[in-house]
XYZ file of N, CA, C and O in Angstrom:
700
model
N -54.572 42.473 -32.861
C -53.466 42.413 -31.952
C -53.749 41.508 -30.767
O -52.836 40.862 -30.245
N -54.958 41.537 -30.294
C -55.302 40.694 -29.156
C -55.102 39.213 -29.479
O -54.611 38.452 -28.652
N -55.496 38.820 -30.685
C -55.327 37.417 -31.066
C -53.842 37.060 -31.157
O -53.421 36.004 -30.711
N -53.024 37.956 -31.686
C -51.594 37.721 -31.809
C -50.933 37.643 -30.427
O -50.096 36.796 -30.167
N -51.342 38.526 -29.515
C -50.803 38.509 -28.148
C -51.209 37.227 -27.429
O -50.430 36.627 -26.696
N -52.451 36.764 -27.648
C -52.917 35.514 -27.028
C -52.135 34.319 -27.540
O -51.769 33.421 -26.782
N -51.855 34.268 -28.831
C -51.061 33.171 -29.407
C -49.634 33.193 -28.871
O -49.040 32.150 -28.577
N -49.056 34.366 -28.724
C -47.696 34.491 -28.193
C -47.648 33.998 -26.749
O -46.740 33.273 -26.343
N -48.644 34.363 -25.931
C -48.696 33.919 -24.530
C -48.857 32.407 -24.456
O -48.226 31.729 -23.637
N -49.699 31.832 -25.310
C -49.885 30.375 -25.325
C -48.587 29.676 -25.739
O -48.219 28.637 -25.188
N -47.859 30.257 -26.689
C -46.575 29.683 -27.119
C -45.548 29.695 -26.003
O -44.801 28.738 -25.798
N -45.508 30.775 -25.250
C -44.562 30.863 -24.119
C -44.919 29.837 -23.055
O -44.056 29.169 -22.504
N -46.211 29.682 -22.767
C -46.659 28.703 -21.775
C -46.278 27.284 -22.201
O -45.778 26.496 -21.392
N -46.467 26.934 -23.453
C -46.088 25.607 -23.960
C -44.589 25.414 -23.838
O -44.102 24.366 -23.426
N -43.796 26.436 -24.159
C -42.340 26.345 -24.066
C -41.904 26.112 -22.622
O -41.011 25.304 -22.338
N -42.521 26.791 -21.672
C -42.178 26.605 -20.251
C -42.503 25.184 -19.810
O -41.709 24.532 -19.129
N -43.660 24.664 -20.204
C -44.035 23.302 -19.820
C -43.088 22.271 -20.420
O -42.743 21.278 -19.782
N -42.649 22.502 -21.654
C -41.722 21.556 -22.286
C -40.373 21.554 -21.588
O -39.749 20.513 -21.410
N -39.895 22.714 -21.168
C -38.603 22.795 -20.482
C -38.683 22.156 -19.100
O -37.813 21.415 -18.678
N -39.766 22.421 -18.358
C -39.901 21.899 -17.004
C -40.319 20.448 -16.972
O -40.060 19.753 -16.011
N -40.959 19.953 -17.996
C -41.451 18.585 -18.004
C -42.749 18.494 -17.234
O -43.197 19.450 -16.601
N -43.383 17.322 -17.256
C -44.659 17.180 -16.552
C -44.455 17.236 -15.048
O -43.422 16.829 -14.527
N -45.451 17.734 -14.366
C -45.396 17.814 -12.912
C -45.615 16.418 -12.336
O -46.516 15.707 -12.750
N -44.777 15.989 -11.362
C -44.943 14.652 -10.799
C -46.230 14.527 -10.006
O -46.734 15.500 -9.455
N -46.744 13.308 -9.939
C -47.930 13.054 -9.136
C -47.562 13.160 -7.666
O -46.397 13.216 -7.314
N -48.548 13.138 -6.801
C -48.272 13.270 -5.372
C -47.444 12.102 -4.845
O -46.635 12.264 -3.954
N -47.591 10.882 -5.416
C -46.781 9.730 -4.994
C -45.324 9.955 -5.390
O -44.413 9.725 -4.603
N -45.112 10.464 -6.629
C -43.746 10.735 -7.064
C -43.126 11.838 -6.218
O -41.945 11.770 -5.872
N -43.913 12.874 -5.875
C -43.398 13.953 -5.044
C -42.980 13.432 -3.678
O -41.927 13.771 -3.164
N -43.797 12.582 -3.081
C -43.487 12.051 -1.755
C -42.219 11.217 -1.787
O -41.372 11.328 -0.906
N -42.065 10.366 -2.806
C -40.866 9.527 -2.843
C -39.635 10.351 -3.173
O -38.537 10.017 -2.757
N -39.794 11.453 -3.906
C -38.648 12.293 -4.236
C -38.130 13.014 -2.995
O -36.955 13.317 -2.904
N -39.016 13.291 -2.019
C -38.605 14.000 -0.814
C -37.926 13.086 0.198
O -37.186 13.556 1.049
N -38.171 11.777 0.132
C -37.595 10.843 1.090
C -36.249 10.341 0.579
O -36.099 10.076 -0.604
N -35.257 10.212 1.453
C -33.979 9.662 1.014
C -34.152 8.185 0.655
O -35.037 7.511 1.193
N -33.317 7.681 -0.261
C -33.439 6.271 -0.621
C -33.133 5.380 0.576
O -32.346 5.736 1.450
N -33.774 4.228 0.616
C -33.530 3.280 1.705
C -32.100 2.786 1.620
O -31.596 2.493 0.538
N -31.375 2.696 2.739
C -29.999 2.216 2.692
C -29.971 0.756 2.265
O -30.839 -0.028 2.635
N -28.962 0.409 1.484
C -28.836 -0.979 1.049
C -28.288 -1.818 2.195
O -27.707 -1.301 3.142
N -28.454 -3.125 2.088
C -27.953 -4.027 3.131
C -26.449 -3.904 3.242
O -25.891 -3.957 4.326
N -25.765 -3.723 2.100
C -24.305 -3.627 2.118
C -23.844 -2.407 2.903
O -22.805 -2.434 3.546
N -24.627 -1.321 2.876
C -24.237 -0.115 3.591
C -24.286 -0.340 5.097
O -23.571 0.312 5.840
N -25.138 -1.253 5.559
C -25.263 -1.511 6.992
C -24.261 -2.544 7.503
O -24.100 -2.690 8.700
N -23.649 -3.300 6.601
C -22.701 -4.329 7.025
C -21.361 -3.683 7.361
O -20.939 -2.734 6.708
N -20.650 -4.215 8.368
C -19.342 -3.652 8.692
C -18.341 -3.993 7.588
O -18.450 -5.022 6.926
N -17.395 -3.093 7.377
C -16.343 -3.334 6.390
C -15.351 -4.322 6.980
O -14.782 -4.073 8.033
N -15.148 -5.442 6.304
C -14.191 -6.443 6.735
C -12.985 -6.333 5.818
O -13.086 -6.586 4.622
N -11.864 -5.920 6.362
C -10.648 -5.793 5.573
C -9.960 -7.150 5.561
O -9.640 -7.704 6.607
N -9.758 -7.710 4.356
C -9.112 -9.019 4.255
C -7.606 -8.892 4.106
O -6.867 -9.808 4.461
N -7.131 -7.765 3.580
C -5.691 -7.541 3.427
C -5.462 -6.058 3.158
O -6.383 -5.323 2.806
N -4.210 -5.650 3.318
C -3.800 -4.278 3.035
C -2.629 -4.333 2.064
O -1.750 -5.200 2.203
N -2.617 -3.438 1.087
C -1.458 -3.324 0.206
C -0.356 -2.643 1.007
O -0.398 -1.442 1.238
N 0.589 -3.428 1.490
C 1.656 -2.891 2.331
C 2.689 -2.144 1.492
O 3.181 -1.091 1.894
N 3.048 -2.713 0.337
C 3.988 -2.070 -0.583
C 3.465 -2.212 -1.994
O 2.849 -3.227 -2.335
N 3.742 -1.209 -2.818
C 3.357 -1.238 -4.223
C 4.497 -0.644 -5.035
O 4.991 0.440 -4.711
N 4.923 -1.356 -6.069
C 5.953 -0.864 -6.984
C 5.480 -1.131 -8.407
O 5.085 -2.249 -8.726
N 5.514 -0.124 -9.231
C 5.087 -0.288 -10.617
C 3.576 -0.402 -10.724
O 2.838 -0.119 -9.780
N 3.109 -0.845 -11.905
C 1.663 -0.927 -12.135
C 0.999 -2.060 -11.343
O 1.240 -3.235 -11.589
N 0.183 -1.681 -10.367
C -0.567 -2.620 -9.524
C -2.000 -2.103 -9.467
O -2.227 -0.909 -9.281
N -2.968 -3.016 -9.624
C -4.364 -2.616 -9.676
C -5.190 -3.420 -8.688
O -4.991 -4.626 -8.549
N -6.137 -2.753 -8.033
C -7.160 -3.434 -7.250
C -8.323 -3.691 -8.191
O -8.718 -2.810 -8.950
N -8.852 -4.896 -8.142
C -9.921 -5.263 -9.063
C -11.138 -5.747 -8.295
O -11.046 -6.190 -7.156
N -12.271 -5.650 -8.956
C -13.523 -6.218 -8.470
C -14.240 -6.722 -9.716
O -13.693 -6.647 -10.815
N -15.436 -7.223 -9.559
C -16.149 -7.807 -10.696
C -16.161 -6.890 -11.919
O -15.884 -7.324 -13.019
N -16.491 -5.633 -11.724
C -16.647 -4.743 -12.867
C -15.736 -3.527 -12.818
O -15.915 -2.591 -13.597
N -14.754 -3.503 -11.926
C -13.909 -2.318 -11.828
C -12.444 -2.688 -11.649
O -12.105 -3.786 -11.225
N -11.597 -1.726 -11.988
C -10.149 -1.881 -11.849
C -9.579 -0.483 -11.661
O -9.863 0.410 -12.459
N -8.822 -0.284 -10.572
C -8.199 1.019 -10.375
C -6.810 0.846 -9.772
O -6.508 -0.174 -9.160
N -5.973 1.842 -9.978
C -4.590 1.780 -9.504
C -4.559 1.635 -7.987
O -5.263 2.342 -7.270
N -3.737 0.692 -7.529
C -3.585 0.487 -6.095
C -2.391 1.263 -5.574
O -1.443 1.525 -6.309
N -2.453 1.621 -4.301
C -1.332 2.315 -3.675
C -1.128 1.757 -2.273
O -2.039 1.165 -1.691
N 0.073 1.927 -1.742
C 0.374 1.432 -0.407
C -0.651 1.981 0.579
O -1.002 3.161 0.540
N -1.142 1.101 1.437
C -2.128 1.479 2.438
C -3.563 1.184 2.030
O -4.453 1.232 2.863
N -3.795 0.886 0.742
C -5.150 0.551 0.313
C -5.636 -0.707 1.012
O -4.896 -1.683 1.136
N -6.879 -0.672 1.461
C -7.490 -1.831 2.108
C -8.247 -2.650 1.080
O -8.943 -2.097 0.236
N -8.099 -3.966 1.174
C -8.817 -4.873 0.285
C -9.998 -5.462 1.031
O -9.860 -5.929 2.163
N -11.140 -5.426 0.385
C -12.369 -5.957 0.969
C -12.678 -7.320 0.365
O -12.146 -7.670 -0.689
N -13.521 -8.110 1.005
C -13.864 -9.429 0.458
C -14.330 -9.321 -0.989
O -15.092 -8.424 -1.344
N -13.831 -10.231 -1.815
C -14.218 -10.257 -3.216
C -13.330 -9.435 -4.125
O -13.392 -9.577 -5.337
N -12.495 -8.568 -3.567
C -11.581 -7.804 -4.397
C -10.357 -8.650 -4.732
O -10.021 -9.595 -4.031
N -9.687 -8.270 -5.801
C -8.464 -8.935 -6.209
C -7.370 -7.921 -6.448
O -7.554 -6.716 -6.265
N -6.222 -8.428 -6.877
C -5.084 -7.565 -7.198
C -4.448 -8.095 -8.473
O -4.393 -9.311 -8.694
N -3.994 -7.182 -9.295
C -3.390 -7.564 -10.566
C -2.145 -6.709 -10.771
O -2.147 -5.510 -10.483
N -1.056 -7.339 -11.279
C 0.170 -6.612 -11.564
C 0.503 -6.727 -13.044
O 0.240 -7.754 -13.669
N 1.064 -5.664 -13.588
C 1.613 -5.722 -14.935
C 3.013 -6.331 -14.841
O 3.485 -6.634 -13.740
N 3.705 -6.447 -15.968
C 5.017 -7.104 -15.963
C 6.009 -6.435 -15.023
O 6.835 -7.105 -14.417
N 5.927 -5.118 -14.853
C 6.851 -4.402 -13.968
C 6.249 -4.140 -12.590
O 6.838 -3.436 -11.777
N 5.102 -4.730 -12.309
C 4.432 -4.481 -11.038
C 4.855 -5.466 -9.954
O 5.267 -6.594 -10.231
N 4.746 -5.030 -8.712
C 5.049 -5.861 -7.546
C 4.277 -5.276 -6.373
O 4.192 -4.061 -6.214
N 3.720 -6.156 -5.543
C 2.992 -5.690 -4.359
C 3.193 -6.675 -3.215
O 3.450 -7.857 -3.446
N 3.086 -6.179 -2.013
C 3.067 -7.033 -0.826
C 1.726 -6.814 -0.143
O 1.345 -5.680 0.159
N 1.008 -7.928 0.063
C -0.258 -7.900 0.787
C 0.015 -8.332 2.215
O 0.745 -9.297 2.445
N -0.586 -7.643 3.165
C -0.471 -8.044 4.563
C -1.873 -8.317 5.081
O -2.765 -7.481 4.974
N -2.046 -9.507 5.640
C -3.332 -9.928 6.186
C -3.374 -9.589 7.675
O -2.335 -9.459 8.324
N -4.558 -9.460 8.252
C -4.674 -9.085 9.666
C -3.920 -10.003 10.624
O -3.468 -9.550 11.673
N -3.743 -11.295 10.276
C -3.044 -12.217 11.178
C -1.529 -12.178 11.009
O -0.814 -12.939 11.653
N -1.013 -11.287 10.166
C 0.428 -11.170 9.958
C 0.939 -11.907 8.723
O 2.098 -11.757 8.349
N 0.113 -12.708 8.081
C 0.504 -13.383 6.842
C 0.881 -12.325 5.815
O 0.190 -11.316 5.669
N 1.997 -12.561 5.116
C 2.447 -11.641 4.066
C 2.527 -12.392 2.749
O 3.017 -13.516 2.701
N 2.054 -11.749 1.688
C 2.077 -12.371 0.374
C 2.682 -11.391 -0.622
O 2.180 -10.278 -0.786
N 3.774 -11.820 -1.270
C 4.400 -11.018 -2.315
C 3.762 -11.396 -3.642
O 3.671 -12.573 -3.984
N 3.342 -10.392 -4.394
C 2.671 -10.607 -5.676
C 3.596 -10.049 -6.760
O 3.859 -8.847 -6.810
N 4.102 -10.939 -7.605
C 5.075 -10.558 -8.630
C 4.397 -10.143 -9.931
O 3.184 -10.223 -10.072
N 5.214 -9.701 -10.904
C 4.725 -9.201 -12.181
C 3.879 -10.220 -12.938
O 4.057 -11.427 -12.802
N 2.959 -9.700 -13.730
C 2.045 -10.511 -14.547
C 1.231 -11.504 -13.722
O 1.029 -12.641 -14.130
N 0.807 -11.077 -12.556
C 0.008 -11.944 -11.678
C -1.404 -11.384 -11.575
O -1.605 -10.176 -11.500
N -2.351 -12.320 -11.562
C -3.745 -11.917 -11.377
C -4.356 -12.750 -10.261
O -4.542 -13.952 -10.402
N -4.639 -12.086 -9.156
C -5.406 -12.693 -8.072
C -6.824 -12.189 -8.277
O -7.097 -11.002 -8.118
N -7.693 -13.085 -8.667
C -9.068 -12.713 -9.014
C -9.837 -12.208 -7.812
O -10.588 -11.240 -7.902
N -9.664 -12.884 -6.672
C -10.348 -12.423 -5.465
C -9.706 -13.010 -4.224
O -9.047 -14.040 -4.267
N -9.931 -12.299 -3.113
C -9.521 -12.759 -1.789
C -10.760 -12.697 -0.920
O -11.507 -11.720 -0.948
N -10.982 -13.751 -0.149
C -12.157 -13.782 0.716
C -11.781 -14.486 2.012
O -10.753 -15.142 2.093
N -12.615 -14.357 3.031
C -12.342 -14.991 4.329
C -13.557 -15.692 4.904
O -13.631 -15.900 6.105
N -14.508 -16.083 4.071
C -15.726 -16.714 4.603
C -15.431 -18.035 5.301
O -16.057 -18.356 6.292
N -14.518 -18.833 4.765
C -14.177 -20.133 5.374
C -12.668 -20.255 5.463
O -12.076 -21.188 4.967
N -12.027 -19.279 6.086
C -10.574 -19.209 6.074
C -10.160 -18.335 4.899
O -10.980 -17.953 4.080
N -8.888 -18.034 4.825
C -8.419 -17.196 3.718
C -8.517 -17.961 2.409
O -7.990 -19.052 2.286
N -9.180 -17.366 1.431
C -9.325 -17.954 0.099
C -8.686 -16.976 -0.888
O -9.131 -15.840 -1.004
N -7.655 -17.434 -1.591
C -7.002 -16.611 -2.606
C -7.198 -17.325 -3.931
O -6.741 -18.452 -4.104
N -7.895 -16.690 -4.865
C -8.132 -17.273 -6.181
C -7.172 -16.592 -7.147
O -7.311 -15.408 -7.453
N -6.179 -17.369 -7.606
C -5.124 -16.843 -8.471
C -5.235 -17.504 -9.840
O -5.159 -18.725 -9.942
N -5.420 -16.715 -10.882
C -5.578 -17.291 -12.217
C -4.274 -17.377 -12.980
O -4.152 -18.199 -13.891
N -3.291 -16.543 -12.618
C -1.983 -16.623 -13.272
C -0.959 -15.865 -12.461
O -1.307 -15.001 -11.665
N 0.320 -16.208 -12.657
C 1.398 -15.444 -12.060
C 2.127 -16.165 -10.955
O 2.062 -17.389 -10.828
N 2.819 -15.351 -10.130
C 3.669 -15.882 -9.063
C 3.416 -15.118 -7.770
O 3.412 -13.882 -7.767
N 3.220 -15.869 -6.695
C 3.159 -15.285 -5.357
C 4.080 -16.076 -4.444
O 4.258 -17.276 -4.613
N 4.696 -15.376 -3.503
C 5.437 -16.006 -2.417
C 4.755 -15.562 -1.133
O 4.377 -14.394 -1.011
N 4.594 -16.491 -0.205
C 3.879 -16.149 1.024
C 4.583 -16.699 2.242
O 5.134 -17.796 2.209
N 4.562 -15.915 3.295
C 4.941 -16.364 4.628
C 3.645 -16.365 5.410
O 3.125 -15.317 5.782
N 3.132 -17.570 5.611
C 1.793 -17.729 6.171
C 1.880 -17.943 7.675
O 2.522 -18.890 8.137
N 1.224 -17.059 8.418
C 1.137 -17.209 9.870
C 0.359 -18.489 10.174
O -0.444 -18.942 9.358
N 0.587 -19.104 11.338
C -0.172 -20.309 11.676
C -1.682 -20.064 11.555
O -2.201 -19.061 12.032
N -2.362 -20.994 10.877
C -3.791 -20.908 10.633
C -4.513 -21.974 11.453
O -3.956 -23.044 11.709
N -5.757 -21.740 11.831
C -6.533 -22.790 12.498
C -6.683 -23.995 11.553
O -6.833 -23.823 10.348
N -6.638 -25.204 12.103
C -6.727 -26.409 11.270
C -7.988 -26.434 10.418
O -7.963 -26.894 9.286
N -9.077 -25.932 10.964
C -10.335 -25.962 10.213
C -10.526 -24.748 9.306
O -11.525 -24.623 8.629
N -9.541 -23.834 9.295
C -9.625 -22.636 8.445
C -8.257 -22.340 7.817
O -7.676 -21.281 8.049
N -7.750 -23.232 6.982
C -6.440 -22.996 6.375
C -6.499 -21.895 5.316
O -7.578 -21.570 4.810
N -5.338 -21.349 4.993
C -5.230 -20.477 3.828
C -5.297 -21.392 2.611
O -4.580 -22.391 2.533
N -6.186 -21.072 1.675
C -6.300 -21.886 0.460
C -5.995 -21.007 -0.738
O -6.624 -19.957 -0.922
N -5.008 -21.445 -1.528
C -4.659 -20.748 -2.763
C -5.192 -21.605 -3.904
O -4.740 -22.719 -4.119
N -6.176 -21.070 -4.607
C -6.808 -21.792 -5.721
C -6.239 -21.278 -7.036
O -6.199 -20.079 -7.266
N -5.804 -22.221 -7.891
C -5.346 -21.904 -9.236
C -6.220 -22.692 -10.206
O -7.028 -23.523 -9.773
N -6.053 -22.493 -11.518
C -6.888 -23.258 -12.453
C -6.748 -24.777 -12.308
O -7.675 -25.509 -12.641
N -5.608 -25.277 -11.784
C -5.407 -26.726 -11.687
C -5.340 -27.281 -10.273
O -5.380 -28.489 -10.094
N -5.176 -26.456 -9.254
C -4.916 -27.003 -7.917
C -5.491 -26.116 -6.823
O -5.765 -24.941 -7.028
N -5.637 -26.737 -5.649
C -5.967 -26.014 -4.426
C -4.885 -26.371 -3.425
O -4.691 -27.538 -3.100
N -4.161 -25.359 -2.962
C -3.100 -25.563 -1.985
C -3.625 -25.140 -0.623
O -4.029 -23.993 -0.445
N -3.626 -26.071 0.339
C -4.098 -25.779 1.704
C -2.866 -25.562 2.577
O -1.999 -26.431 2.671
N -2.820 -24.409 3.238
C -1.651 -24.007 4.003
C -2.069 -23.717 5.440
O -2.974 -22.920 5.678
N -1.382 -24.359 6.397
C -1.666 -24.092 7.814
C -0.641 -23.148 8.431
O -0.850 -22.635 9.515
N 0.449 -22.892 7.762
C 1.496 -22.006 8.240
C 2.819 -22.457 7.665
O 3.298 -23.527 8.018
N 3.392 -21.687 6.769
C 4.617 -22.100 6.086
C 5.114 -20.968 5.202
O 4.470 -19.928 5.081
N 6.247 -21.195 4.546
C 6.750 -20.285 3.516
C 6.698 -21.041 2.199
O 7.195 -22.162 2.105
N 6.103 -20.431 1.195
C 5.966 -21.129 -0.075
C 5.890 -20.156 -1.231
O 5.714 -18.950 -1.049
N 6.028 -20.728 -2.434
C 5.844 -19.978 -3.678
C 4.874 -20.767 -4.531
O 4.967 -21.993 -4.625
N 3.938 -20.066 -5.162
C 2.995 -20.695 -6.083
C 3.130 -19.981 -7.423
O 3.066 -18.746 -7.479
N 3.331 -20.775 -8.469
C 3.421 -20.252 -9.830
C 2.323 -20.932 -10.635
O 2.229 -22.166 -10.636
N 1.508 -20.143 -11.311
C 0.387 -20.730 -12.054
C 0.191 -20.039 -13.389
O 0.450 -18.849 -13.538
N -0.274 -20.821 -14.351
C -0.792 -20.283 -15.602
C -1.994 -21.142 -15.972
O -2.477 -21.922 -15.149
N -2.459 -21.050 -17.191
C -3.667 -21.781 -17.571
C -3.441 -23.288 -17.727
O -4.406 -24.052 -17.764
N -2.192 -23.739 -17.795
C -1.945 -25.164 -18.025
C -1.305 -25.900 -16.866
O -1.386 -27.120 -16.798
N -0.633 -25.196 -15.961
C 0.009 -25.898 -14.842
C 0.166 -25.009 -13.619
O 0.134 -23.791 -13.721
N 0.346 -25.656 -12.484
C 0.592 -24.980 -11.216
C 1.798 -25.636 -10.568
O 1.893 -26.864 -10.518
N 2.707 -24.817 -10.068
C 3.902 -25.327 -9.370
C 3.905 -24.730 -7.970
O 3.701 -23.518 -7.789
N 4.124 -25.575 -6.968
C 4.189 -25.131 -5.572
C 5.550 -25.508 -5.032
O 5.931 -26.677 -5.026
N 6.317 -24.504 -4.582
C 7.618 -24.718 -3.944
C 7.468 -24.378 -2.466
O 7.082 -23.261 -2.123
N 7.746 -25.340 -1.603
C 7.629 -25.134 -0.155
C 9.030 -24.892 0.403
O 9.905 -25.731 0.258
N 9.243 -23.735 1.018
C 10.543 -23.395 1.583
C 10.671 -23.867 3.028
O 11.754 -24.175 3.486
N 9.574 -23.907 3.746
C 9.580 -24.300 5.158
C 8.175 -24.768 5.496
O 7.185 -24.205 5.033
N 8.062 -25.804 6.302
C 6.753 -26.302 6.697
C 6.197 -27.275 5.652
O 6.954 -27.871 4.879
N 4.875 -27.421 5.618
C 4.272 -28.337 4.654
C 2.926 -27.801 4.210
O 2.312 -26.974 4.884
N 2.503 -28.289 3.053
C 1.211 -27.905 2.512
C 0.497 -29.171 2.057
O 1.097 -30.233 1.927
N -0.785 -29.063 1.824
C -1.563 -30.178 1.294
C -2.180 -29.737 -0.019
O -2.756 -28.657 -0.110
N -2.049 -30.579 -1.035
C -2.643 -30.260 -2.346
C -3.903 -31.051 -2.551
O -4.062 -32.136 -2.074
């Protein structure tokens, strides 16, 4: 019986070790107790490049690897984009008062403000009322075929993979 009881105790001990896993070394224990170092991005201030002022139908905020439904009041950060389905429509409002209407089947890949407003649009239709921009920092709308530089005007840009059309309602733009 003693031998059987000893084998049973050894079996229980092995089972406990397998469930708990190996005990970490003292270096692993120390690093497990310390919180992870904050990333550089966590220390940078959030720069809002635009706000979704209105949203109707399917509208999505996009980033390199993510896409989620957008709603009125959502803030857009540098590098984010907006995409609408055929029944989608959104109005973006920029901090300087510039307003951009984003119509159905439009994909704005990203918006950034490193060197003035940069809107990268791969397809669709936008209409914008652009507040006066500094001469050295114009709003630039990039499509697969053109770059439209805007200092302050009302315009529409329509783009697809083969052509870009720019209609200026007031003011002037440079292509």
